[in-house]
C-alpha positions as MATLAB code, in Angstrom:
seq = 'MKHTNLRPKPKFRIIKSSGEIEKFSEKKLRNSLRRSGLKEKDCQRISKTVSSSVLDGTTSKDIYRKTIKLVKRQSPIAAAHYSLKRALLNLGPTGYEFEHFVGKYFENQGYQTSVGVTLQGGIVRHEVDVVASKPNYNIYTECKFHNNGGKKNDIKVALYVKARWDDLKNGPDGKYLRGYALATNTVFTKDAITYAEGVGLLLLGVNAPEGETFLDIIKKHKLYPITALVRLKKVHCKELLKREIILCSELLNEDKLMLKIGMKPEEVSTVIKDIHTLLGL';
ca = [
      17.363   -7.739  -52.014;
      14.844   -9.530  -49.808;
      12.346   -7.571  -47.809;
      11.110   -8.977  -44.533;
       7.508   -8.215  -43.765;
       7.711   -7.421  -40.054;
       4.357   -6.610  -38.546;
       4.414   -4.289  -35.525;
       2.966   -5.685  -32.349;
      -0.697   -4.715  -31.941;
      -1.344   -2.139  -29.238;
      -4.129   -3.475  -27.098;
      -6.208   -1.330  -24.769;
      -6.653   -2.493  -21.194;
      -9.176   -1.503  -18.539;
      -7.701   -0.176  -15.289;
      -9.315   -0.701  -11.887;
     -10.511    2.921  -12.033;
     -12.444    2.136  -15.211;
     -10.033    4.184  -17.325;
      -8.774    2.726  -20.591;
      -5.135    2.912  -21.605;
      -2.791    1.209  -24.053;
      -1.000   -1.808  -22.655;
       2.758   -1.347  -22.303;
       5.040   -4.343  -22.015;
       7.850   -1.934  -21.121;
       5.862   -0.581  -18.176;
       5.177   -4.115  -16.965;
       8.852   -5.049  -17.292;
       9.920   -1.967  -15.303;
       7.523   -2.851  -12.489;
       9.042   -6.337  -12.416;
      12.539   -4.852  -12.168;
      11.481   -2.890   -9.087;
      10.536   -6.172   -7.418;
      14.172   -7.242   -7.442;
      13.914  -10.011  -10.024;
      16.854  -10.761  -12.285;
      16.700   -9.167  -15.710;
      16.258  -12.477  -17.549;
      13.269  -13.301  -15.345;
      11.769   -9.837  -15.913;
      12.086  -10.340  -19.669;
      10.608  -13.839  -19.584;
       7.644  -13.006  -17.368;
       6.775   -9.766  -19.176;
       6.799  -11.578  -22.550;
       4.663  -14.426  -21.212;
       2.068  -12.096  -19.719;
       2.099   -9.754  -22.711;
       1.308  -12.615  -25.078;
      -2.007  -13.165  -23.256;
      -3.155   -9.533  -23.334;
      -6.050   -8.688  -25.661;
      -8.301   -5.686  -26.154;
     -10.410   -5.314  -23.020;
      -8.134   -7.266  -20.706;
      -8.336   -5.800  -17.203;
      -5.350   -4.647  -15.189;
      -6.582   -7.000  -12.459;
      -6.235  -10.001  -14.789;
      -2.753   -8.875  -15.797;
      -1.775   -8.553  -12.138;
      -3.083  -12.032  -11.298;
      -1.151  -13.655  -14.129;
       1.995  -11.693  -13.326;
       2.024  -12.284   -9.566;
       1.467  -16.005  -10.127;
       4.637  -16.190  -12.243;
       6.638  -13.943   -9.912;
       5.585  -16.023   -6.911;
       6.920  -19.165   -8.600;
      10.240  -17.469   -9.177;
      10.637  -15.729   -5.807;
       8.158  -15.223   -2.926;
      10.239  -12.238   -1.803;
      10.087  -10.547   -5.209;
       6.351  -11.286   -5.165;
       6.051   -9.458   -1.824;
       7.731   -6.390   -3.342;
       5.682   -6.583   -6.536;
       2.420   -6.837   -4.579;
       2.934   -3.910   -2.165;
       0.121   -1.833   -3.678;
      -2.180   -4.823   -3.409;
      -0.956   -5.434    0.157;
      -2.162   -1.954    1.154;
      -5.548   -2.637   -0.452;
      -5.845   -5.818    1.589;
      -5.521   -3.948    4.895;
      -9.296   -3.994    5.139;
     -12.112   -4.382    4.417;
     -13.161   -1.716    6.934;
      -9.962    0.296    7.006;
      -9.427   -0.234   10.723;
      -6.320   -2.269    9.965;
      -5.034    0.460    7.651;
      -5.396    3.014   10.451;
      -3.174    0.831   12.615;
      -0.668    0.574    9.761;
      -0.550    4.380    9.610;
       0.013    4.365   13.360;
       2.965    1.987   12.871;
       4.354    4.371   10.242;
       4.375    7.265   12.726;
       5.809    5.073   15.480;
       8.690    4.312   13.131;
       9.204    8.084   12.870;
       9.585    8.320   16.659;
       6.020    9.211   17.646;
       3.648    7.665   20.145;
       0.280    7.003   18.540;
      -3.388    6.726   19.441;
      -5.885    5.240   16.987;
      -9.559    6.215   16.998;
      -9.779    9.139   19.419;
     -12.261   12.001   19.824;
     -11.030   15.592   20.074;
     -12.953   18.754   20.832;
     -12.676   21.409   18.188;
     -13.551   25.062   18.486;
     -17.131   24.332   17.397;
     -17.782   20.561   17.323;
     -16.181   17.276   18.398;
     -14.262   15.226   15.835;
     -13.456   11.534   15.599;
      -9.776   11.431   14.670;
      -8.280    8.324   13.052;
      -4.689    8.684   14.265;
      -2.949   11.121   16.582;
       0.862   10.966   16.515;
       2.500   12.571   19.539;
       5.857   13.917   20.642;
       6.361   16.285   23.612;
       4.269   19.396   22.885;
       3.878   18.314   19.250;
       0.903   16.380   17.889;
      -0.137   15.480   14.350;
      -3.781   14.821   13.485;
      -4.219   12.277   10.673;
      -7.295   11.423    8.642;
      -7.200    7.986    6.953;
      -9.029    7.241    3.718;
      -9.115    3.524    2.985;
     -10.354    2.157   -0.342;
     -11.009   -1.438   -1.400;
     -10.603   -0.442   -5.054;
      -7.100    0.502   -6.181;
      -8.559    2.712   -8.908;
     -10.185    5.044   -6.394;
      -8.382    8.395   -6.318;
      -8.442   10.944   -3.509;
      -9.388   14.266   -5.041;
      -9.277   17.842   -3.796;
     -12.642   17.483   -2.020;
     -11.047   15.058    0.449;
      -8.155   17.465    1.066;
     -10.597   20.358    1.579;
     -12.544   18.276    4.100;
      -9.401   17.499    6.114;
      -8.352   21.164    6.026;
     -11.765   22.239    7.355;
     -11.527   19.784   10.262;
      -7.997   20.968   10.992;
      -9.164   24.595   11.168;
     -11.721   23.668   13.831;
      -9.489   21.256   15.762;
      -6.565   23.630   16.178;
      -8.905   26.257   17.681;
     -10.380   23.865   20.228;
      -9.270   22.957   23.775;
      -7.720   19.704   22.520;
      -5.745   21.515   19.844;
      -3.168   23.130   22.124;
      -0.301   20.957   20.874;
      -1.579   20.216   17.371;
       1.246   21.272   15.096;
       0.541   19.377   11.911;
      -2.103   17.457   10.016;
      -2.000   14.669    7.478;
      -4.169   12.726    5.052;
      -3.207    9.073    4.589;
      -4.591    6.693    1.972;
      -3.850    3.294    0.467;
      -4.348    4.588   -3.081;
      -3.316    7.735   -4.984;
      -4.006   11.461   -4.879;
      -5.035   13.589   -7.843;
      -2.722   16.361   -9.047;
      -5.105   19.035   -7.735;
      -5.148   17.407   -4.296;
      -1.343   17.348   -4.223;
      -1.078   20.972   -5.352;
      -3.660   22.140   -2.811;
      -2.038   20.175    0.018;
       1.336   21.756   -0.708;
      -0.275   25.188   -0.525;
      -1.953   24.677    2.864;
       0.718   22.576    4.574;
      -1.240   19.323    4.544;
       1.002   16.255    4.648;
      -0.109   13.603    2.151;
       0.788    9.951    2.679;
      -0.132    7.498   -0.050;
       0.959    5.492   -3.059;
       2.090    8.556   -5.031;
       2.912   11.097   -2.301;
       5.062   12.558   -0.976;
       7.493   12.173   -3.867;
      10.356    9.849   -2.964;
       8.812    9.088    0.433;
       5.555    7.356   -0.539;
       4.216    4.458    1.494;
       5.802    2.112   -1.048;
       9.194    3.813   -0.587;
       8.866    3.883    3.202;
       7.846    0.217    3.426;
      10.998   -0.852    1.590;
      13.315    1.667    3.242;
      12.227    1.017    6.829;
      11.037   -2.569    6.295;
       7.485   -1.814    7.409;
       6.052   -4.693    5.391;
       2.405   -5.396    6.242;
       1.585   -9.087    6.699;
      -0.681   -8.790    3.650;
       2.509   -8.680    1.556;
       3.377  -12.267    2.519;
       2.265  -14.185   -0.565;
       2.674  -17.569    1.139;
       0.469  -16.604    4.086;
      -3.057  -17.859    3.410;
      -5.784  -15.210    3.335;
      -7.815  -16.936    6.049;
      -4.822  -16.871    8.390;
      -3.941  -13.312    7.429;
      -7.443  -12.147    8.384;
      -7.204  -13.865   11.767;
      -3.875  -12.178   12.487;
      -5.181   -8.761   11.433;
      -8.114   -9.203   13.824;
      -5.522   -9.549   16.577;
      -3.886   -6.291   15.450;
      -0.823   -8.036   14.040;
      -0.111   -5.566   11.235;
       3.598   -5.754   10.377;
       5.697   -8.744    9.394;
       8.176   -7.883   12.150;
       5.396   -8.412   14.715;
       5.011  -12.030   13.614;
       8.560  -13.105   14.352;
       7.805  -14.235   17.925;
       4.233  -15.348   17.359;
       4.759  -19.032   16.505;
       2.224  -20.155   19.117;
      -0.369  -17.682   17.878;
       0.044  -18.839   14.291;
      -0.433  -22.458   15.360;
      -3.448  -21.426   17.434;
      -5.240  -19.920   14.433;
      -4.820  -23.151   12.472;
      -1.519  -22.833   10.631;
       0.490  -26.007   10.180;
       4.053  -26.122   11.571;
       5.506  -26.166    8.048;
       3.399  -23.114    7.117;
       4.682  -21.256   10.172;
       8.272  -22.124    9.208;
       7.731  -20.913    5.641;
       6.243  -17.591    6.774;
       9.023  -16.999    9.313;
      11.624  -17.778    6.650;
      10.046  -15.286    4.244;
       9.911  -12.598    6.946;
      13.610  -13.103    7.783;
      14.486  -12.673    4.108;
      12.272   -9.584    3.709;
      13.731   -7.921    6.791;
      17.300   -8.922    5.944;
      17.759  -10.864    9.183;
];
């Protein structure tokens, strides 16, 4: 009886953007590709191709770059879904654009929003990132933007927001404040999530609230930021963000603006086509 000497695949360790080290998982990569909407055969092919290039010390950033390049070739729309986390990171670099994205989120929930306002608390004045308003019902939101996807929001951030809330609700501008939120473009630690649940702080981010994260909401309500458009050049994306064009839906009737910032007619057509597909129009 012949014995086949099958060697198990080596388990390489990769470096995450947070600096943490973990074992590379081809299965995890394949599952993330499935969530992008790619066909199973394409998920298998791309995950195998990328996995074959992974060595000890490979960074998660390098893996992402190789993966998104292959996904983009297969489907720009799948690439937009696959790159949503990265799209939130690119709503910067100052975070002003992310604040406007959070405002768009609340507007989608039926609120009117104000970005960058000052409110008087019981003791001191506070600069508030976003105020979402309904009749006699306001929500104060603090936004924490990070350029590094590995940056986590820990309990200290939640404690800081809670302290501001305690002062704001006791001030003259806090008459209709009924809720408070902490929004971020990265993740929250377990302690931050546990604490927030205990004090009624709404968390909005990549991993919270469960089932209604920013990634879930973007897909469900089609709130795709323009940074998710993989065929929109970065230089053009920056120009549009400067003009407070945040969502893909806001670009649909901006052909003249896109031409004005230097996009070629064929580039405008490509972007509009991708937006129609993303929004299911």
